mmCIF file of C-alpha atoms in Angstrom:
data_model
loop_
_atom_site.group_PDB
_atom_site.id
_atom_site.type_symbol
_atom_site.label_atom_id
_atom_site.label_comp_id
_atom_site.label_asym_id
_atom_site.label_seq_id
_atom_site.Cartn_x
_atom_site.Cartn_y
_atom_site.Cartn_z
ATOM 1 C CA MET A 916 -3.635 14.649 -10.281
ATOM 2 C CA LEU A 917 -6.263 11.631 -9.910
ATOM 3 C CA VAL A 918 -5.887 7.975 -8.840
ATOM 4 C CA HIS A 919 -8.445 5.496 -9.215
ATOM 5 C CA ALA A 920 -8.465 2.246 -7.091
ATOM 6 C CA ALA A 921 -7.003 4.855 -4.787
ATOM 7 C CA ALA A 922 -6.816 1.740 -1.774
ATOM 8 C CA GLY A 923 -5.085 -0.468 -4.181
ATOM 9 C CA GLY A 924 -1.539 -1.905 -4.499
ATOM 10 C CA VAL A 925 -0.811 0.634 -7.233
ATOM 11 C CA GLY A 926 -2.924 3.607 -5.486
ATOM 12 C CA SER A 927 -1.430 3.378 -1.997
ATOM 13 C CA VAL A 928 1.843 4.001 -3.622
ATOM 14 C CA ALA A 929 0.667 6.342 -6.732
ATOM 15 C CA ALA A 930 0.068 9.758 -4.163
ATOM 16 C CA GLN A 931 3.204 9.149 -2.493
ATOM 17 C CA LEU A 932 5.185 8.682 -5.758
ATOM 18 C CA ALA A 933 3.683 11.926 -7.050
ATOM 19 C CA ARG A 934 4.173 13.963 -3.655
ATOM 20 C CA SER A 935 7.914 13.212 -4.616
ATOM 21 C CA LEU A 936 7.987 14.498 -7.955
ATOM 22 C CA GLY A 937 6.123 17.394 -6.706
ATOM 23 C CA ALA A 938 2.393 16.989 -7.696
ATOM 24 C CA ALA A 939 0.938 20.109 -6.052
ATOM 25 C CA ALA A 940 -2.687 18.096 -5.425
ATOM 26 C CA VAL A 941 -4.017 14.289 -5.400
ATOM 27 C CA TYR A 942 -6.958 13.029 -5.276
ATOM 28 C CA GLY A 943 -7.877 9.091 -5.361
ATOM 29 C CA THR A 944 -11.328 7.178 -6.174
ATOM 30 C CA VAL A 945 -12.250 4.070 -4.567
ATOM 31 C CA SER A 946 -15.391 2.436 -3.972
ATOM 32 C CA THR A 947 -16.474 2.411 -0.114
ATOM 33 C CA LYS A 948 -15.883 4.285 2.730
ATOM 34 C CA GLU A 949 -13.727 1.640 4.690
ATOM 35 C CA LYS A 950 -11.203 1.825 1.320
ATOM 36 C CA ALA A 951 -11.680 6.015 1.528
ATOM 37 C CA GLU A 952 -10.730 5.617 5.394
ATOM 38 C CA TYR A 953 -7.338 3.661 4.070
ATOM 39 C CA ALA A 954 -6.223 5.357 1.182
ATOM 40 C CA SER A 955 -6.082 8.656 2.826
ATOM 41 C CA ARG A 956 -3.437 7.573 4.809
ATOM 42 C CA PHE A 957 -0.471 7.689 1.465
ATOM 43 C CA GLY A 958 -0.972 11.207 0.776
ATOM 44 C CA TYR A 959 -4.228 12.161 -0.701
ATOM 45 C CA ASP A 960 -5.757 15.429 -0.632
ATOM 46 C CA GLU A 961 -9.219 14.163 -0.876
ATOM 47 C CA VAL A 962 -10.363 10.374 -1.654
ATOM 48 C CA PHE A 963 -13.821 10.575 -3.178
ATOM 49 C CA LEU A 964 -16.130 7.016 -3.664
ATOM 50 C CA ARG A 965 -16.159 6.919 -7.131
ATOM 51 C CA ASP A 966 -20.143 7.408 -8.007
ATOM 52 C CA GLY A 967 -20.054 11.146 -8.722
ATOM 53 C CA PHE A 968 -16.230 11.704 -8.978
ATOM 54 C CA PRO A 969 -16.617 14.200 -11.936
ATOM 55 C CA ASP A 970 -18.336 16.610 -9.573
ATOM 56 C CA ALA A 971 -16.278 16.733 -7.037
ATOM 57 C CA VAL A 972 -12.793 16.795 -8.943
ATOM 58 C CA ARG A 973 -14.724 20.049 -10.200
ATOM 59 C CA GLU A 974 -15.689 20.882 -7.006
ATOM 60 C CA ALA A 975 -12.200 20.776 -5.196
ATOM 61 C CA THR A 976 -9.972 22.137 -8.278
ATOM 62 C CA SER A 977 -13.084 25.463 -8.398
ATOM 63 C CA GLY A 978 -13.899 23.785 -11.473
ATOM 64 C CA ARG A 979 -10.369 23.789 -13.328
ATOM 65 C CA GLY A 980 -10.031 19.695 -12.893
ATOM 66 C CA VAL A 981 -7.212 17.645 -12.955
ATOM 67 C CA ASP A 982 -4.240 17.175 -15.148
ATOM 68 C CA LEU A 983 -3.594 13.520 -14.966
ATOM 69 C CA ILE A 984 -6.493 10.478 -14.108
ATOM 70 C CA LEU A 985 -4.505 7.220 -13.592
ATOM 71 C CA ASP A 986 -7.201 4.503 -14.601
ATOM 72 C CA PRO A 987 -7.025 1.075 -13.941
ATOM 73 C CA ILE A 988 -10.544 0.733 -13.889
ATOM 74 C CA GLY A 989 -11.817 1.211 -17.347
ATOM 75 C CA GLY A 990 -15.576 1.376 -18.500
ATOM 76 C CA PRO A 991 -17.989 4.077 -17.166
ATOM 77 C CA THR A 992 -15.352 5.360 -14.696
ATOM 78 C CA ARG A 993 -13.083 5.864 -17.654
ATOM 79 C CA LEU A 994 -15.648 7.308 -19.787
ATOM 80 C CA ALA A 995 -16.136 9.878 -16.751
ATOM 81 C CA SER A 996 -12.696 10.369 -16.303
ATOM 82 C CA PHE A 997 -12.744 12.600 -19.070
ATOM 83 C CA GLU A 998 -14.979 14.836 -17.501
ATOM 84 C CA ALA A 999 -12.529 15.708 -14.651
ATOM 85 C CA LEU A 1000 -9.969 16.761 -16.497
ATOM 86 C CA ALA A 1001 -8.571 20.144 -16.824
ATOM 87 C CA PRO A 1002 -7.313 21.622 -20.730
ATOM 88 C CA PHE A 1003 -4.391 19.477 -21.722
ATOM 89 C CA GLY A 1004 -5.478 16.768 -19.202
ATOM 90 C CA ARG A 1005 -4.934 13.250 -20.069
ATOM 91 C CA VAL A 1006 -6.328 10.222 -18.950
ATOM 92 C CA ALA A 1007 -3.177 7.664 -18.569
ATOM 93 C CA VAL A 1008 -5.309 3.879 -18.855
ATOM 94 C CA TYR A 1009 -2.559 0.927 -17.508
ATOM 95 C CA GLY A 1010 -5.645 -1.694 -16.109
ATOM 96 C CA GLU A 1011 -9.187 -3.158 -17.065
ATOM 97 C CA ALA A 1012 -9.995 -4.164 -13.359
ATOM 98 C CA ALA A 1013 -13.816 -3.803 -14.422
ATOM 99 C CA ARG A 1014 -13.081 -6.277 -17.349
ATOM 100 C CA HIS A 1015 -15.801 -3.840 -19.468
ATOM 101 C CA PRO A 1016 -15.932 -3.852 -22.843
ATOM 102 C CA ASP A 1017 -13.683 -1.985 -24.572
ATOM 103 C CA LEU A 1018 -14.781 2.119 -24.990
ATOM 104 C CA HIS A 1019 -15.985 3.477 -28.590
ATOM 105 C CA LEU A 1020 -14.287 6.579 -27.410
ATOM 106 C CA PRO A 1021 -15.814 9.792 -29.301
ATOM 107 C CA VAL A 1022 -12.958 11.738 -30.563
ATOM 108 C CA LEU A 1023 -14.428 15.224 -30.730
ATOM 109 C CA PRO A 1024 -14.890 15.692 -27.648
ATOM 110 C CA VAL A 1025 -11.414 14.808 -26.540
ATOM 111 C CA TRP A 1026 -9.954 17.571 -29.349
ATOM 112 C CA LYS A 1027 -12.603 20.304 -28.625
ATOM 113 C CA ASN A 1028 -11.828 20.314 -25.015
ATOM 114 C CA ASN A 1029 -8.015 19.606 -25.175
ATOM 115 C CA ARG A 1030 -7.620 16.419 -23.883
ATOM 116 C CA ALA A 1031 -6.096 12.944 -24.415
ATOM 117 C CA LEU A 1032 -5.656 9.390 -23.872
ATOM 118 C CA THR A 1033 -2.361 7.294 -22.884
ATOM 119 C CA GLY A 1034 -1.881 3.780 -21.695
ATOM 120 C CA TYR A 1035 1.246 2.032 -20.026
ATOM 121 C CA ASN A 1036 1.506 -1.375 -20.036
ATOM 122 C CA ILE A 1037 4.289 -3.074 -18.550
ATOM 123 C CA GLY A 1038 4.279 -6.413 -20.453
ATOM 124 C CA ASP A 1039 4.644 -4.559 -23.948
ATOM 125 C CA LEU A 1040 7.563 -2.361 -22.200
ATOM 126 C CA SER A 1041 9.315 -5.051 -20.979
ATOM 127 C CA ARG A 1042 8.693 -6.898 -24.093
ATOM 128 C CA ARG A 1043 9.319 -3.849 -26.790
ATOM 129 C CA ASP A 1044 11.400 -1.099 -24.744
ATOM 130 C CA PRO A 1045 12.929 -3.234 -21.659
ATOM 131 C CA GLU A 1046 15.811 -0.469 -21.027
ATOM 132 C CA ALA A 1047 13.453 2.210 -20.513
ATOM 133 C CA LEU A 1048 11.259 -0.246 -17.799
ATOM 134 C CA ARG A 1049 14.474 -1.041 -16.296
ATOM 135 C CA ARG A 1050 14.854 2.792 -15.538
ATOM 136 C CA HIS A 1051 11.123 3.310 -14.445
ATOM 137 C CA ALA A 1052 11.514 0.427 -12.357
ATOM 138 C CA LEU A 1053 14.770 1.677 -10.407
ATOM 139 C CA ALA A 1054 13.586 5.423 -10.148
ATOM 140 C CA ALA A 1055 10.381 4.389 -8.337
ATOM 141 C CA LEU A 1056 12.525 1.676 -6.314
ATOM 142 C CA GLY A 1057 15.191 4.549 -4.753
ATOM 143 C CA LEU A 1058 11.807 6.156 -3.914
ATOM 144 C CA VAL A 1059 10.935 3.079 -2.354
ATOM 145 C CA ALA A 1060 14.538 2.460 -0.488
ATOM 146 C CA SER A 1061 15.162 6.037 0.596
ATOM 147 C CA GLY A 1062 11.472 6.304 2.440
ATOM 148 C CA ALA A 1063 10.186 8.460 0.455
ATOM 149 C CA VAL A 1064 7.714 5.840 -0.634
ATOM 150 C CA ARG A 1065 5.964 3.358 1.145
ATOM 151 C CA ILE A 1066 4.681 0.087 0.067
ATOM 152 C CA ASP A 1067 2.013 -1.255 2.715
ATOM 153 C CA ILE A 1068 1.678 -5.025 1.930
ATOM 154 C CA MET A 1069 -1.608 -6.064 3.176
ATOM 155 C CA ALA A 1070 -1.877 -9.706 2.527
ATOM 156 C CA GLU A 1071 0.894 -12.569 1.660
ATOM 157 C CA CYS A 1072 -0.258 -15.187 -0.021
ATOM 158 C CA ASP A 1073 1.726 -18.645 -0.660
ATOM 159 C CA LEU A 1074 2.115 -19.679 -3.875
ATOM 160 C CA ALA A 1075 -0.278 -22.182 -3.907
ATOM 161 C CA ASP A 1076 -3.073 -20.393 -2.886
ATOM 162 C CA ALA A 1077 -2.517 -17.620 -6.015
ATOM 163 C CA ALA A 1078 -5.774 -18.437 -7.171
ATOM 164 C CA GLU A 1079 -7.765 -17.119 -3.710
ATOM 165 C CA ALA A 1080 -5.200 -13.830 -3.761
ATOM 166 C CA GLN A 1081 -6.268 -13.486 -7.599
ATOM 167 C CA ARG A 1082 -10.023 -13.772 -6.264
ATOM 168 C CA LEU A 1083 -9.303 -11.147 -4.147
ATOM 169 C CA LEU A 1084 -7.940 -9.022 -6.658
ATOM 170 C CA GLU A 1085 -10.539 -9.042 -9.277
ATOM 171 C CA ALA A 1086 -13.752 -9.030 -6.412
ATOM 172 C CA GLY A 1087 -12.162 -5.709 -5.086
ATOM 173 C CA GLU A 1088 -11.917 -6.894 -1.767
ATOM 174 C CA ASN A 1089 -8.326 -5.716 -1.393
ATOM 175 C CA THR A 1090 -6.613 -2.731 0.103
ATOM 176 C CA GLY A 1091 -2.905 -2.068 -0.143
ATOM 177 C CA LYS A 1092 -0.137 -4.536 -1.945
ATOM 178 C CA ALA A 1093 -0.954 -8.332 -1.936
ATOM 179 C CA VAL A 1094 1.788 -10.356 -2.606
ATOM 180 C CA LEU A 1095 2.934 -14.475 -3.110
ATOM 181 C CA ARG A 1096 5.348 -15.976 -1.440
ATOM 182 C CA VAL A 1097 7.725 -18.292 -3.087
ATOM 183 C CA GLY A 1098 9.939 -20.225 -1.054
ATOM 184 C CA ARG A 1099 11.067 -19.684 2.484
#
């Protein structure tokens, strides 16, 4: 498995979740060397700089590629992700952090190389199947409660400072999870 934004809030948890579910190898991508050092604390086999990651993944997997890529980035990163997939691998989209225009995905290469694209949107799931969202949340929180997964809170902001917290997220300057304090 490969996780883009491996040093972010989701990325710092994703490797741990994958390990607890039996993943044999977990790789990540990040934008800087500093973020690679941070992400390596969460169980990644290797963390690559995002530039040139398909080649790095193929090298790390002896040319096979990975079965699953988690992508909150979008744009060129999402398109390049298809180059790092093993047969029957899939790219799972759960965000659009880079705010690139939507992809015009050529379908023939996806089909001819046995690849897939899927999505996970928590807002849609909460509206259309809240019970499924509940099950997913309880399973994930159970792993946190058991100690199998650790959430690394790197920033706490007062609710009044939500705009600054959002700015940090949009600028890609964060590592780990940023949380807003509500009340005391």
